[in-house]
Amino acid sequence: MHAICVRSLKLIVRTTLLIASAAAFAADPITVVIDTQHPGPGINPAMWGVFFEDINFGADGGLYAELVKNRGFEFPDPLMGWTKLPASSSTGKMEVLDGAPCNKANPHYLRLNSETEREFGIVNEGFRGMGIKADETYLFSAQIRSGSGKPQLEVRLIGSNGQVLASASLKGFSTSWEKHTAHLRAMGTDPKAHLAIVMRGAGQIDLDLVSLFPKHTWKDRPGGLRADMVQMLADLKPGFMRFPGGCIVEGHYLTNRYQWKNTIGRPEERKLLMNRWNDEFKHRPSPDYFQSFGLGFFEFFQLCEDIGTEPLPILNCGMACQFNSSELAPIDQLDPYIQDALDLIEFANGSASTPWGARRAAMGHRAPFHMKLLGVGNEQWGPQYLERYERFAKVLKSKYPGIQLISSAGPSPADERFKFAWPKLRQLHADIVDEHCYAAPSWFLENTHRYDNYDRSGPKVFMGEYAAQSVATVSPKNRNDLECALGEAAYMIGLERNADVVRMASYAPLFAHVDAWQWTPDLIWCDNLHVYGTPNYYVQQLFSRNRGDKVLLTRVTGAGADDTNQAPRLFASGTREDKSGEVILKLVNPTAQAQTASIVLEGTFIPRKEARATLVAGSSPHDENSFAAPTRVAPRLSILGGVSRRFDYECPPQSMTVFRMVSL
Ligand code: AHR
């Protein structure tokens, strides 16, 4: 059976979908004709991917499963996230120091001094609390050094009502830094728990890299990723993963740009950086948002390998964010930036005998990661970008001709910046051009033919960031509703139909924490314990799991088809899957009325009477998923009878249906 995410699937044994007779809907018929005989262009196996950025607590506080915020006391306010244990002895003192640190990249640490035997301690609030689950084990660790006395430490998980959920003791500290660990098994579940470290006995203790991870992470890797969030990615079966963004690549200024070399090696040596989304939006300030880089470039490549997706790193090209400072690295000083790109390729693909391949091997991955794609700059524009892209391309292409480079057409799908970029990129023989679009759902419905007349001989297209905005771009009121999801679905029909020119596409952004987001809409929402996919997520999933290998010419005719003057009522695309020989038909009905389509299969393909039909639908365009109803709008699989070379199907109001038809 075609694999569908178990949580989102309800097998309806006897289909409730109506197979209407053509006569019943003859008043205004729509016909969908699929030519099964003459397969068109091949579809990139990596066509439908994901865009990951550490925005909305996507990495720190999200995918990266660390539960302690400001674990190294490196935030500019070094005690942010930390408070004194309420019942602490008043004679205790705490101060942040940096003399004789445990590591030089992150030099600060906390010194606790207690003069009495009474309890003195500190509490970490986590990332808007810590998600703790009953019967789950948590791994505590910290670098500890003793100064004087023989104090002991007790580590406690405290529930939001003050109840102790787990505790463990630590003792026997040396006068030099040492890592101490403890296992904590939680007695209760709490989404907003805290971690307390309590000193017992007079003396002095230094603490650094205070860390708490669930034992159960993705693949149970210590210090790893949140398993439920990675599972959501794996369930999408993405063709590629773009990383690390997004504007985060650029930085407000070049000094705080994303530098991949600072994200590898031992986690404690990865220098903390303020997250550029920390203060970007005055209406959504996140003063406690920093990048620990615990999810760095090695973990990114490893994750791609785990879930079978192509890594697509995006690197800074000597330009800070053009919505912020627009700072430029002078053109004659680009070499370090280009060298970073060359080194990244070696880190990913070089043998373990090369300097950067050796770094990868030392981190536990001797075999190369086989990276094939690389983005030069994120959402850049203007002549400054093009001259920088040209320099990068010249060097990268001569050394690594097999790596496909992604170049940028700026932040909008049709403005002056876009129109300036495209001809120049064509002249430069760019491989793949990254287009971005955040617009109303109506824009997506009206632009399903956007690529029909694109030049087939020039660069290919990567629709690298797109999402329908229910209110307005960057409005905090935007919702992930069904109307937006179906606007995107109709648009994706147009991308699929033009798969010879549009080679890749990804919705953006990917993750958002319900208590800590800056940008909405987002594909997947989480809190400290749960995660759910939006209707938009399930649309992406339907496309990526039902991609097909070849485009089949598909015509929609009749009143209200998208080639008439009326508002289109139905969008359709057919593909063929080589391995199974199946014909896959996608139908999107964004209207509030059921639409009956006469489906005609031209050619020698004769379908079996029964086909699998997966439906995403809702009762209103404003339907959304939530923690309480995570699969309200989600795929429902049914077996549809009565399929033949010509059959009628009634598309429910506001729906997307995918048929998989097997040959007789
Ligand atoms: O997806 C959110 C942001 O939108 C990205 O960081 C940026 O590239 C675009 O402007």
XYZ file of C-alpha atoms and ligand atoms in Angstrom:
674
model
C 0.000 0.000 0.000
C 1.137 3.489 -0.709
C 2.772 4.759 2.463
C 0.910 7.571 4.184
C 1.744 9.032 7.567
C -0.172 6.843 10.021
C -1.231 9.710 12.257
C -2.842 11.522 9.354
C -4.501 8.623 7.671
C -7.982 7.379 8.138
C -8.762 4.496 5.898
C -12.321 4.794 4.828
C -13.132 1.279 3.750
C -16.311 2.083 2.006
C -15.748 5.317 0.256
C -18.052 8.193 1.001
C -16.831 10.056 -2.035
C -19.510 10.489 -4.577
C -18.969 9.114 -8.021
C -21.488 11.129 -9.860
C -22.853 10.323 -13.239
C -21.912 12.821 -15.894
C -25.545 13.469 -16.583
C -26.235 14.688 -13.061
C -23.745 17.533 -13.466
C -24.077 18.094 -17.153
C -25.148 21.696 -16.607
C -21.601 22.978 -16.311
C -19.215 20.110 -17.039
C -15.487 20.257 -16.576
C -13.380 17.745 -18.428
C -9.884 16.695 -17.408
C -8.054 14.925 -20.209
C -4.768 13.159 -19.436
C -2.557 11.935 -22.221
C -1.143 8.724 -20.780
C 0.529 7.754 -24.044
C 3.180 10.440 -24.468
C 4.957 11.120 -21.174
C 6.431 14.609 -21.055
C 9.449 15.918 -19.190
C 10.991 14.175 -16.231
C 10.263 15.493 -12.756
C 13.235 16.090 -10.511
C 13.186 13.441 -7.752
C 14.184 16.305 -5.452
C 11.324 18.520 -6.664
C 9.425 19.037 -3.379
C 11.673 19.963 -0.498
C 11.766 21.853 2.774
C 13.182 25.192 3.805
C 14.706 25.151 7.276
C 15.619 28.311 9.142
C 16.188 28.980 12.832
C 13.233 31.351 13.004
C 10.255 30.969 15.399
C 12.492 28.843 17.728
C 12.975 26.439 14.820
C 16.381 25.171 16.045
C 17.170 26.452 19.553
C 13.976 25.840 21.524
C 12.673 23.615 18.724
C 14.337 20.938 16.625
C 17.523 20.987 18.726
C 16.357 19.110 21.799
C 18.435 21.023 24.391
C 16.090 22.131 27.178
C 18.374 24.605 28.959
C 18.361 28.138 27.625
C 21.602 30.106 27.915
C 23.433 26.961 29.026
C 26.816 28.627 28.821
C 25.936 32.034 30.362
C 26.942 33.662 27.081
C 23.886 35.829 26.441
C 24.680 39.558 26.705
C 22.620 39.455 29.894
C 24.495 36.400 31.174
C 21.775 35.406 33.642
C 18.925 35.627 31.170
C 16.805 32.525 31.650
C 18.283 31.916 35.102
C 16.872 32.971 38.470
C 17.768 32.309 42.052
C 15.904 29.349 43.576
C 13.038 31.032 45.441
C 13.783 29.279 48.739
C 17.510 30.040 48.494
C 19.544 31.015 51.490
C 20.021 34.781 51.536
C 23.725 34.390 52.248
C 24.404 32.730 48.894
C 25.940 34.675 45.996
C 26.045 34.098 42.278
C 28.197 35.875 39.703
C 29.189 35.346 36.090
C 32.940 35.266 35.432
C 35.270 34.478 32.554
C 38.688 33.890 34.174
C 40.191 30.430 33.512
C 37.164 29.290 31.521
C 36.230 25.794 30.549
C 36.499 26.726 26.879
C 37.678 29.866 25.146
C 34.968 30.180 22.504
C 32.281 30.558 25.178
C 34.272 31.809 28.159
C 31.598 32.748 30.696
C 30.545 30.569 33.600
C 28.558 30.891 36.799
C 30.137 30.945 40.259
C 27.954 29.960 43.201
C 29.089 30.764 46.725
C 27.234 29.587 49.786
C 28.262 30.379 53.352
C 25.793 28.103 55.127
C 24.470 24.559 55.008
C 21.095 25.839 53.844
C 19.950 25.284 50.261
C 21.145 27.772 47.703
C 20.525 27.391 44.011
C 19.462 28.503 40.585
C 16.620 27.717 38.219
C 16.618 27.620 34.434
C 13.303 28.437 32.801
C 13.996 26.608 29.548
C 12.648 27.772 26.232
C 9.305 29.120 27.452
C 9.369 26.234 29.944
C 10.720 22.722 29.471
C 8.578 19.958 28.033
C 8.928 17.001 30.406
C 7.144 13.696 29.892
C 6.273 11.135 32.549
C 8.498 8.022 32.493
C 10.925 9.655 30.096
C 14.584 9.857 31.113
C 16.459 13.160 30.899
C 20.204 13.470 30.716
C 21.641 16.267 32.780
C 25.247 17.351 32.288
C 27.384 20.287 33.337
C 30.986 21.312 33.510
C 31.710 21.740 37.209
C 34.718 22.977 39.151
C 34.951 23.270 42.890
C 36.561 26.284 44.548
C 36.275 25.657 48.265
C 34.413 23.454 50.721
C 32.742 20.174 49.816
C 29.297 21.189 48.680
C 27.048 18.713 46.904
C 24.598 19.518 44.164
C 21.061 18.335 43.717
C 19.508 18.578 40.287
C 15.706 18.735 40.165
C 13.068 18.900 37.512
C 10.312 21.102 38.905
C 6.790 21.116 37.510
C 4.887 24.338 36.932
C 3.041 23.822 40.215
C 6.293 23.409 42.166
C 6.108 19.617 42.319
C 9.468 17.814 42.020
C 9.236 15.574 38.941
C 12.715 14.049 39.275
C 15.940 14.616 41.178
C 19.534 13.389 41.305
C 22.617 14.169 43.376
C 26.115 15.073 42.259
C 29.244 15.231 44.395
C 33.008 14.796 44.335
C 33.997 17.834 42.293
C 37.601 18.540 41.446
C 39.342 21.890 41.289
C 39.587 21.617 37.505
C 36.704 21.586 35.064
C 35.038 18.195 34.663
C 31.876 17.045 33.031
C 29.360 15.567 35.495
C 26.212 13.794 34.429
C 22.994 12.505 35.956
C 19.944 10.629 34.689
C 16.555 11.951 35.736
C 13.425 9.880 35.266
C 10.338 12.076 35.315
C 7.337 11.135 37.446
C 4.942 13.453 35.677
C 4.281 15.335 32.466
C 4.578 19.089 32.322
C 4.996 21.388 29.294
C 6.368 24.205 31.426
C 8.759 22.534 33.841
C 12.022 24.083 35.068
C 15.446 22.802 36.023
C 16.832 23.622 39.470
C 20.424 23.143 40.572
C 20.666 23.294 44.329
C 23.855 23.610 46.340
C 24.009 21.849 49.689
C 26.821 22.748 52.041
C 29.069 25.781 52.313
C 31.635 26.384 49.611
C 32.187 27.559 46.063
C 31.194 25.887 42.807
C 31.690 26.972 39.177
C 29.160 25.800 36.571
C 29.233 25.929 32.792
C 27.483 24.233 29.864
C 24.525 23.231 31.958
C 22.532 20.938 29.728
C 19.412 18.791 29.814
C 18.306 16.580 26.943
C 15.624 13.957 26.665
C 17.271 10.526 26.402
C 14.928 9.766 23.574
C 15.918 11.963 20.650
C 15.837 11.330 16.912
C 17.726 8.023 16.504
C 18.467 8.335 20.243
C 21.568 10.374 19.555
C 22.858 12.015 22.749
C 22.504 15.785 22.459
C 20.349 15.244 19.391
C 17.173 16.464 17.776
C 13.547 16.318 18.881
C 12.268 13.002 17.539
C 8.671 14.123 16.985
C 9.737 17.146 14.940
C 12.164 15.178 12.781
C 9.444 12.583 12.233
C 7.237 15.316 10.797
C 10.006 16.101 8.312
C 10.601 12.455 7.485
C 6.860 11.981 6.905
C 7.007 14.668 4.243
C 9.588 12.660 2.300
C 11.229 15.903 1.204
C 13.402 15.861 -1.891
C 15.861 18.388 -0.455
C 16.460 20.427 2.642
C 17.492 24.063 2.355
C 19.565 25.179 5.353
C 20.181 27.409 7.321
C 17.780 29.866 5.725
C 16.647 32.404 5.065
C 17.815 35.814 6.223
C 19.709 34.132 9.036
C 22.404 33.411 6.442
C 22.958 37.128 5.971
C 22.996 38.676 9.460
C 22.074 42.272 10.234
C 25.766 42.983 9.642
C 28.496 40.828 8.178
C 30.012 40.262 11.616
C 26.876 38.405 12.692
C 26.322 36.501 9.467
C 25.966 32.736 9.618
C 29.405 31.102 9.332
C 29.248 27.360 8.916
C 32.721 26.782 10.338
C 31.509 28.114 13.685
C 28.825 25.421 13.785
C 30.930 22.261 13.679
C 33.181 20.473 16.155
C 32.335 20.025 19.826
C 29.071 21.793 20.679
C 30.671 23.716 23.537
C 33.169 25.232 21.117
C 30.498 26.623 18.802
C 30.451 30.310 19.571
C 27.028 31.624 20.509
C 25.487 34.259 18.228
C 22.460 36.460 18.610
C 19.681 35.178 16.371
C 18.826 37.811 13.748
C 15.112 37.253 14.528
C 15.765 38.279 18.130
C 14.952 41.924 17.472
C 13.811 41.983 13.831
C 10.125 42.605 14.445
C 9.203 45.192 17.033
C 5.766 43.582 17.249
C 7.259 40.157 18.022
C 10.402 40.806 20.069
C 12.360 37.710 21.193
C 15.146 39.041 23.409
C 16.057 35.506 24.514
C 16.623 34.177 20.984
C 20.222 33.100 20.324
C 21.942 30.497 18.198
C 23.902 27.859 20.084
C 24.525 26.037 16.780
C 23.885 22.730 18.528
C 22.118 22.002 15.253
C 25.055 22.910 13.035
C 26.230 21.920 9.600
C 27.336 18.398 10.549
C 23.952 17.683 12.123
C 22.275 19.154 9.053
C 24.095 16.800 6.676
C 23.462 13.897 9.004
C 19.760 14.722 9.189
C 19.532 14.867 5.398
C 21.161 11.473 5.194
C 18.812 10.076 7.850
C 15.667 11.121 6.060
C 16.983 10.554 2.546
C 16.937 14.122 1.312
C 19.407 16.192 -0.731
C 21.282 18.765 1.366
C 21.026 22.294 0.015
C 23.264 24.633 2.013
C 22.866 28.362 1.454
C 25.975 30.430 2.158
C 26.623 34.097 2.695
C 28.040 35.739 -0.439
C 29.579 38.802 1.208
C 26.289 40.627 1.727
C 24.478 41.381 4.981
C 20.687 41.458 4.921
C 19.460 44.034 2.418
C 16.422 44.710 4.605
C 18.876 45.693 7.385
C 22.334 47.189 6.935
C 23.010 46.022 3.340
C 26.652 45.882 4.367
C 28.897 44.554 1.620
C 32.197 42.773 1.691
C 34.288 44.738 -0.832
C 34.530 42.868 -4.089
C 38.311 42.521 -3.782
C 37.860 41.015 -0.328
C 35.508 38.191 -1.223
C 38.129 35.451 -1.058
C 37.375 34.326 2.506
C 33.703 33.976 1.615
C 34.479 31.965 -1.494
C 36.973 29.896 0.459
C 34.223 29.095 2.977
C 32.147 27.703 0.128
C 35.038 25.625 -1.218
C 35.761 24.321 2.254
C 32.128 23.430 2.824
C 32.123 21.316 -0.321
C 35.248 19.581 0.938
C 33.708 19.141 4.392
C 30.654 17.494 2.815
C 32.221 15.560 -0.023
C 35.988 15.376 0.421
C 37.745 12.184 1.393
C 38.841 11.784 4.990
C 42.394 12.540 3.840
C 41.509 16.146 2.937
C 41.671 18.757 5.717
C 37.917 19.410 5.846
C 36.946 15.838 5.053
C 39.094 14.882 8.044
C 37.065 17.269 10.222
C 33.882 15.517 9.094
C 35.437 12.107 9.758
C 36.523 13.252 13.211
C 32.909 14.079 13.948
C 31.949 10.499 13.183
C 31.152 10.426 9.469
C 33.999 9.098 7.380
C 31.936 8.646 4.228
C 31.126 11.748 2.184
C 27.648 13.252 2.259
C 27.437 13.631 -1.551
C 26.184 17.198 -1.566
C 25.175 18.316 -5.065
C 23.575 21.725 -4.543
C 24.838 24.983 -3.084
C 23.136 28.359 -2.718
C 25.213 31.512 -3.232
C 23.557 34.114 -1.027
C 20.034 34.005 0.283
C 17.472 36.575 -0.794
C 19.852 39.039 -2.481
C 19.374 41.483 -5.279
C 20.905 44.299 -7.298
C 24.171 44.656 -9.214
C 26.139 44.110 -6.016
C 24.693 40.625 -5.774
C 25.275 39.756 -9.384
C 28.915 40.755 -9.344
C 29.436 38.714 -6.196
C 27.566 35.728 -7.604
C 29.739 35.900 -10.727
C 32.937 35.724 -8.646
C 31.643 32.780 -6.655
C 30.404 30.926 -9.717
C 33.697 31.333 -11.557
C 35.723 29.720 -8.791
C 33.181 27.112 -7.675
C 32.334 25.971 -11.173
C 35.955 25.593 -12.187
C 36.786 23.498 -9.116
C 33.476 21.660 -8.691
C 31.600 21.638 -12.021
C 29.234 18.957 -10.713
C 27.786 21.179 -7.994
C 24.630 22.973 -9.103
C 24.617 26.565 -7.891
C 21.490 28.357 -6.732
C 21.391 32.094 -7.402
C 18.848 34.624 -6.150
C 16.198 36.668 -7.964
C 15.417 38.690 -4.836
C 12.466 38.777 -2.473
C 9.577 39.235 -4.877
C 8.326 37.235 -7.875
C 7.879 40.142 -10.264
C 9.308 43.464 -9.054
C 12.151 45.568 -10.490
C 14.754 43.632 -8.533
C 13.449 40.407 -10.049
C 13.364 41.831 -13.568
C 16.902 43.107 -13.184
C 18.255 39.806 -11.898
C 16.858 37.339 -14.418
C 18.459 38.587 -17.680
C 21.805 38.947 -15.950
C 21.596 35.480 -14.459
C 20.712 34.152 -17.876
C 23.782 35.869 -19.322
C 25.880 34.314 -16.582
C 24.490 30.856 -17.452
C 23.266 30.404 -13.894
C 22.173 26.854 -13.074
C 19.094 27.426 -10.928
C 17.462 30.724 -9.947
C 15.743 31.045 -6.578
C 12.401 32.871 -6.694
C 10.457 33.919 -3.592
C 6.811 34.768 -3.112
C 4.766 35.611 -0.045
C 1.380 36.803 -1.314
C -2.384 36.492 -0.935
C -3.990 33.131 -1.765
C -5.564 34.818 -4.795
C -2.074 35.526 -6.191
C -1.328 31.812 -6.115
C -4.611 30.949 -7.823
C -4.028 33.581 -10.482
C -0.463 32.527 -11.216
C -0.805 28.845 -11.944
C 0.288 29.558 -15.537
C 3.315 31.580 -14.487
C 5.842 29.102 -15.834
C 3.996 27.927 -18.943
C 5.906 30.373 -21.105
C 9.228 30.492 -19.300
C 12.307 30.127 -21.458
C 13.195 26.426 -21.538
C 16.775 26.989 -22.630
C 17.927 29.208 -19.770
C 18.460 28.647 -16.048
C 16.049 26.428 -14.169
C 13.813 27.707 -11.393
C 13.855 26.963 -7.679
C 10.704 28.308 -6.001
C 12.744 28.551 -2.840
C 10.332 30.343 -0.511
C 6.598 30.667 -0.892
C 3.514 30.698 1.286
C 0.040 32.174 0.883
C -0.593 34.947 3.396
C -4.170 35.124 4.664
C -3.834 38.771 5.756
C -0.572 40.305 4.517
C 3.108 39.433 4.402
C 4.608 39.451 7.898
C 1.228 40.197 9.455
C 1.079 38.419 12.811
C -2.556 37.697 12.004
C -1.777 35.343 9.108
C -3.351 31.925 9.509
C -2.442 28.499 8.151
C -5.918 27.880 6.856
C -7.341 25.679 4.141
C -7.849 28.564 1.745
C -4.120 29.328 1.806
C -3.228 25.655 1.518
C -5.408 25.238 -1.564
C -4.032 28.399 -3.159
C -0.595 26.840 -2.776
C -1.896 23.489 -4.064
C -3.269 25.095 -7.231
C 0.029 26.896 -7.729
C 1.980 23.668 -7.194
C -0.121 22.095 -9.941
C 1.381 24.775 -12.205
C 4.883 24.026 -10.916
C 4.433 20.318 -11.529
C 3.067 20.880 -15.015
C 6.247 22.891 -15.703
C 8.607 20.475 -14.017
C 11.032 20.772 -16.925
C 11.781 24.361 -15.906
C 10.784 24.420 -12.223
C 13.129 21.912 -10.704
C 12.579 22.497 -6.993
C 10.183 24.193 -4.586
C 9.883 24.704 -0.834
C 7.300 26.312 1.434
C 8.696 28.767 3.999
C 9.146 28.985 6.914
C 9.087 25.428 8.190
C 8.676 25.400 11.995
C 7.105 27.704 14.571
C 6.870 27.430 18.339
C 3.451 28.507 19.483
C 4.889 30.584 22.348
C 7.887 31.993 20.538
C 7.225 32.692 16.884
C 8.188 35.801 14.941
C 6.668 34.967 11.556
C 3.429 33.340 10.507
C 2.213 31.337 8.566
C 4.481 28.323 9.046
C 4.277 24.742 7.876
C 4.571 22.927 11.223
C 3.664 24.206 14.693
C 5.017 22.880 17.958
C 4.926 23.527 21.672
C 7.287 21.980 24.194
C 5.611 18.586 23.973
C 3.606 18.359 20.771
C 3.760 19.047 17.097
C 1.157 19.247 14.355
C 1.065 19.805 10.625
C -1.028 22.522 9.058
C -3.307 22.024 6.037
C -0.380 23.491 4.085
C 1.815 20.690 5.436
C -0.590 18.048 4.169
C -0.721 19.684 0.747
C 3.080 19.534 0.613
C 2.940 15.916 1.708
C 0.437 14.989 -0.995
C 2.716 16.432 -3.645
C 5.960 14.955 -2.366
C 4.502 11.490 -1.783
C 2.714 11.446 -5.094
C 5.293 13.129 -7.263
C 5.544 10.821 -10.220
C 8.531 10.744 -12.576
C 7.114 12.135 -15.804
C 4.665 14.915 -16.505
C 1.573 13.797 -18.414
C -0.030 16.430 -20.562
C -3.261 17.299 -18.757
C -5.922 19.631 -20.156
C -8.798 21.070 -18.180
C -11.643 22.261 -20.384
C -15.177 23.465 -19.889
C -16.738 26.484 -18.277
C -14.677 27.612 -15.315
C -11.577 25.669 -16.322
C -8.496 27.751 -15.754
C -8.150 28.630 -19.442
C -11.532 30.374 -19.666
C -12.445 33.890 -18.638
C -14.308 32.688 -15.590
C -12.561 32.242 -12.276
C -10.986 28.779 -12.427
C -12.849 26.174 -10.467
C -10.567 23.241 -10.894
C -6.837 22.708 -11.290
C -5.431 19.390 -12.448
C -2.128 17.747 -13.178
C -1.220 14.219 -14.203
C 2.081 12.405 -13.779
C 3.345 8.879 -14.241
C 5.391 6.923 -11.754
C 7.969 4.784 -13.553
C 8.387 2.024 -10.982
C 4.713 1.265 -10.443
C 3.484 2.416 -13.841
C 0.734 4.265 -11.979
C -0.961 7.339 -13.358
C -1.244 9.963 -10.632
C -3.872 12.634 -10.968
C -4.088 15.660 -8.674
C -7.264 17.735 -8.588
C -7.612 20.965 -6.629
C -10.985 22.559 -6.087
C -10.481 25.817 -4.188
C -14.130 26.877 -4.453
C -16.891 26.504 -1.893
C -18.944 24.354 -4.313
C -18.474 20.731 -5.236
C -17.123 20.434 -8.790
C -17.759 17.424 -10.929
C -15.093 16.545 -13.419
C -15.255 14.116 -16.261
C -11.874 12.426 -16.236
C -10.649 11.079 -19.531
C -7.544 8.906 -19.838
C -6.250 9.088 -23.412
C -3.825 6.515 -24.739
C -3.393 2.830 -24.111
C -3.459 3.038 -20.312
C -6.464 1.109 -19.060
C -6.972 1.597 -15.330
C -8.157 -0.987 -12.862
C -11.651 -0.365 -11.594
C -10.425 0.611 -8.182
C -8.031 3.472 -7.503
C -6.605 4.925 -4.329
C -7.905 8.386 -3.694
C -6.428 10.617 -1.003
C -8.459 13.629 -0.063
C -7.599 16.756 1.877
C -10.729 18.789 2.476
C -12.599 20.803 5.070
C -15.949 22.331 5.753
C -14.764 25.924 5.473
C -11.894 27.776 3.802
C -10.972 28.971 7.275
C -10.448 25.483 8.650
C -7.178 25.040 10.475
C -5.436 22.365 12.482
C -4.486 22.873 16.115
C -3.018 20.998 19.069
C -6.560 19.994 20.029
C -7.473 18.904 16.475
C -4.138 18.219 14.757
C -5.575 16.333 11.793
C -8.837 18.167 11.267
C -7.589 18.913 7.762
C -5.420 15.937 6.813
C -5.276 13.244 4.133
C -8.030 10.634 4.156
C -7.413 7.585 1.989
C -10.213 5.728 0.304
C -10.588 3.139 -2.391
C -12.608 4.525 -5.204
C -14.544 2.153 -7.414
C -15.927 2.705 -10.879
C -12.707 3.994 -12.390
C -12.370 3.526 -16.138
C -10.911 5.366 -19.120
C -13.707 7.854 -18.654
C -15.287 8.392 -15.290
C -16.775 11.208 -13.294
C -15.613 12.398 -9.944
C -17.121 15.007 -7.718
C -14.409 17.107 -6.075
C -15.758 18.168 -2.680
C -15.819 21.885 -1.865
C -12.380 23.318 -0.969
C -10.450 20.121 -1.510
C -7.458 18.459 -3.045
C -7.711 14.868 -4.272
C -4.905 12.637 -5.480
C -5.759 9.536 -7.477
C -3.293 6.731 -8.016
C -4.499 4.590 -10.870
C -2.942 1.220 -11.589
C -2.955 -0.233 -15.056
C -5.144 -3.258 -15.646
O 10.857 32.835 5.479
C 11.065 33.987 6.224
C 12.005 34.959 5.536
O 11.452 35.440 4.363
C 13.323 34.408 5.108
O 14.243 34.373 6.139
C 13.764 35.355 4.046
O 14.620 34.761 3.104
C 12.473 35.875 3.473
O 12.466 37.243 3.416
